[in-house]
Structure formats: C-alpha cells, structure tokens
Amino acid sequence: RLQQWEVDWQTFLEHPYLGSGTAALRVTGDVIDAGRYWEIASLGKSDDLGYGHWMKAYGIPGILWLIALYLMVFRYYQSVKKLFDERLEPIMLLAMGYTAYVMISFITLPHFMRRDLIVLVCLMLAVLVRVSQFNREAALAHKKGVENVLDVDK
C-alpha cells in the first residue's frame, strides 16, 4: 500500500491540475513484455487506496469536489441538528454513521471509484437529503401547531 501511495503521489505531482484520468496505469516495461498488462490493469482498478487513487485520477479539481461534497453533507447534518420528528432519528444516525465510515475508510477503500460503492454512497446521500426535507416539513408543521407532520394537509 505504501508503494502504491508513492506511485499515486508521484502521478499526482506529474498531473496536478487535471489528474491522470481514471484509466491511467503506471507499469514497467517488464509487465508489458510479459503480456500481463491487462491482468495488472484489472488489479490496479480494484486496488484499495481511495484518496490516493482519487487524487491521482482527478487532480486538484477532484480534491476540491471531495471537499465540496463533504461540506454539503455537513450542511445537511447541520440542517437536521434539531429533529422535529423523533422517527427520523434512527435514519439520521444511519446516514451519519455511514458517512463517517465512508470518509474514514476512503483512505483504503475506493468508495467513489467502484460502481457498487458509488451506488451506496448516492443512496445514503439521497436518504440524507430526504430526511432534511422531511425535517423541514416537520418544523413547519410544528410552527403551525400540528403534532404529526403527516397531518399537515388535513
């Protein structure tokens, strides 16, 4: 892993402004001569260094995108700091826990580089956005004196 981090860092330094792209793979001539390029390429795409691969692939714009994503998630968490419907608490704890897991484990897991993991992240972000919207509706209902947000339309 440390060698892969070193390779990722060197590639980032060579292409910091736009990154090297997601298909970029740095191999030696021995690998190409042995005809093992595609085997090595498939291993490289499933390698487990999330932030390193992200930084190498997308450069500074990718880093800024991740920062913006994390700031957006933090903003949504701030918007539901006070829950107006206690039924939202387990869902909110799940979303917060999964987001913390992604942020920490992205050191070694490529959450934004594999389709199956991207789907999970997007699903959790959609849950977070919906909980925030539902909480906003519950806050408005609370101001109107309605106990249950589902009774607002009545």
Short mmCIF file of N, CA and C in Angstrom, two decimals, residues 71-85 88 92 96 127-139:
data_model
loop_
_atom_site.label_atom_id
_atom_site.label_comp_id
_atom_site.label_asym_id
_atom_site.label_seq_id
_atom_site.Cartn_x
_atom_site.Cartn_y
_atom_site.Cartn_z
N LEU A 71 -18.51 19.21 2.56
CA LEU A 71 -19.14 20.42 3.10
C LEU A 71 -20.66 20.39 2.92
N MET A 72 -21.11 19.88 1.76
CA MET A 72 -22.55 19.76 1.52
C MET A 72 -23.18 18.80 2.52
N VAL A 73 -22.52 17.67 2.74
CA VAL A 73 -23.04 16.69 3.70
C VAL A 73 -23.09 17.31 5.09
N PHE A 74 -22.04 18.02 5.47
CA PHE A 74 -22.01 18.68 6.78
C PHE A 74 -23.14 19.70 6.90
N ARG A 75 -23.42 20.43 5.80
CA ARG A 75 -24.51 21.41 5.81
C ARG A 75 -25.86 20.72 6.05
N TYR A 76 -26.06 19.59 5.40
CA TYR A 76 -27.31 18.86 5.60
C TYR A 76 -27.41 18.34 7.04
N TYR A 77 -26.31 17.89 7.60
CA TYR A 77 -26.34 17.45 9.00
C TYR A 77 -26.67 18.62 9.92
N GLN A 78 -26.13 19.79 9.61
CA GLN A 78 -26.45 20.97 10.42
C GLN A 78 -27.93 21.33 10.31
N SER A 79 -28.52 21.09 9.15
CA SER A 79 -29.93 21.45 8.96
C SER A 79 -30.87 20.54 9.74
N VAL A 80 -30.39 19.40 10.14
CA VAL A 80 -31.24 18.49 10.92
C VAL A 80 -30.70 18.32 12.34
N LYS A 81 -29.97 19.33 12.80
CA LYS A 81 -29.42 19.28 14.15
C LYS A 81 -30.53 19.07 15.18
N LYS A 82 -31.63 19.78 14.97
CA LYS A 82 -32.78 19.60 15.85
C LYS A 82 -33.86 18.87 15.05
N LEU A 83 -34.12 17.64 15.44
CA LEU A 83 -35.13 16.84 14.75
C LEU A 83 -36.51 17.17 15.30
N PHE A 84 -37.43 17.47 14.41
CA PHE A 84 -38.79 17.78 14.82
C PHE A 84 -39.68 16.55 14.79
N ASP A 85 -39.17 15.44 14.33
CA ASP A 85 -39.92 14.20 14.31
C ASP A 85 -38.98 13.10 14.79
N LEU A 88 -37.29 10.24 12.74
CA LEU A 88 -36.15 10.46 11.85
C LEU A 88 -34.81 10.10 12.48
N MET A 92 -31.36 9.11 10.60
CA MET A 92 -30.30 10.11 10.65
C MET A 92 -29.01 9.52 11.20
N MET A 96 -25.51 9.36 9.23
CA MET A 96 -24.31 9.95 9.81
C MET A 96 -23.22 8.89 9.97
N VAL A 127 -30.90 9.63 1.02
CA VAL A 127 -31.60 9.49 2.31
C VAL A 127 -31.37 10.74 3.14
N LEU A 128 -30.15 11.21 3.17
CA LEU A 128 -29.82 12.42 3.95
C LEU A 128 -30.60 13.63 3.45
N VAL A 129 -30.67 13.80 2.14
CA VAL A 129 -31.41 14.94 1.57
C VAL A 129 -32.89 14.82 1.91
N ARG A 130 -33.45 13.63 1.78
CA ARG A 130 -34.88 13.43 2.07
C ARG A 130 -35.19 13.65 3.55
N VAL A 131 -34.31 13.18 4.43
CA VAL A 131 -34.51 13.40 5.86
C VAL A 131 -34.48 14.89 6.16
N SER A 132 -33.58 15.60 5.52
CA SER A 132 -33.51 17.05 5.71
C SER A 132 -34.80 17.73 5.25
N GLN A 133 -35.32 17.32 4.10
CA GLN A 133 -36.57 17.89 3.60
C GLN A 133 -37.74 17.55 4.53
N PHE A 134 -37.80 16.30 4.96
CA PHE A 134 -38.87 15.88 5.85
C PHE A 134 -38.79 16.63 7.18
N ASN A 135 -37.57 16.84 7.67
CA ASN A 135 -37.40 17.58 8.92
C ASN A 135 -37.85 19.03 8.76
N ARG A 136 -37.58 19.63 7.59
CA ARG A 136 -38.02 20.99 7.33
C ARG A 136 -39.55 21.06 7.34
N GLU A 137 -40.18 20.06 6.70
CA GLU A 137 -41.65 19.99 6.70
C GLU A 137 -42.19 19.80 8.12
N ALA A 138 -41.51 18.99 8.91
CA ALA A 138 -41.93 18.77 10.30
C ALA A 138 -41.77 20.04 11.12
N ALA A 139 -40.72 20.83 10.84
CA ALA A 139 -40.53 22.10 11.55
C ALA A 139 -41.66 23.07 11.22
#
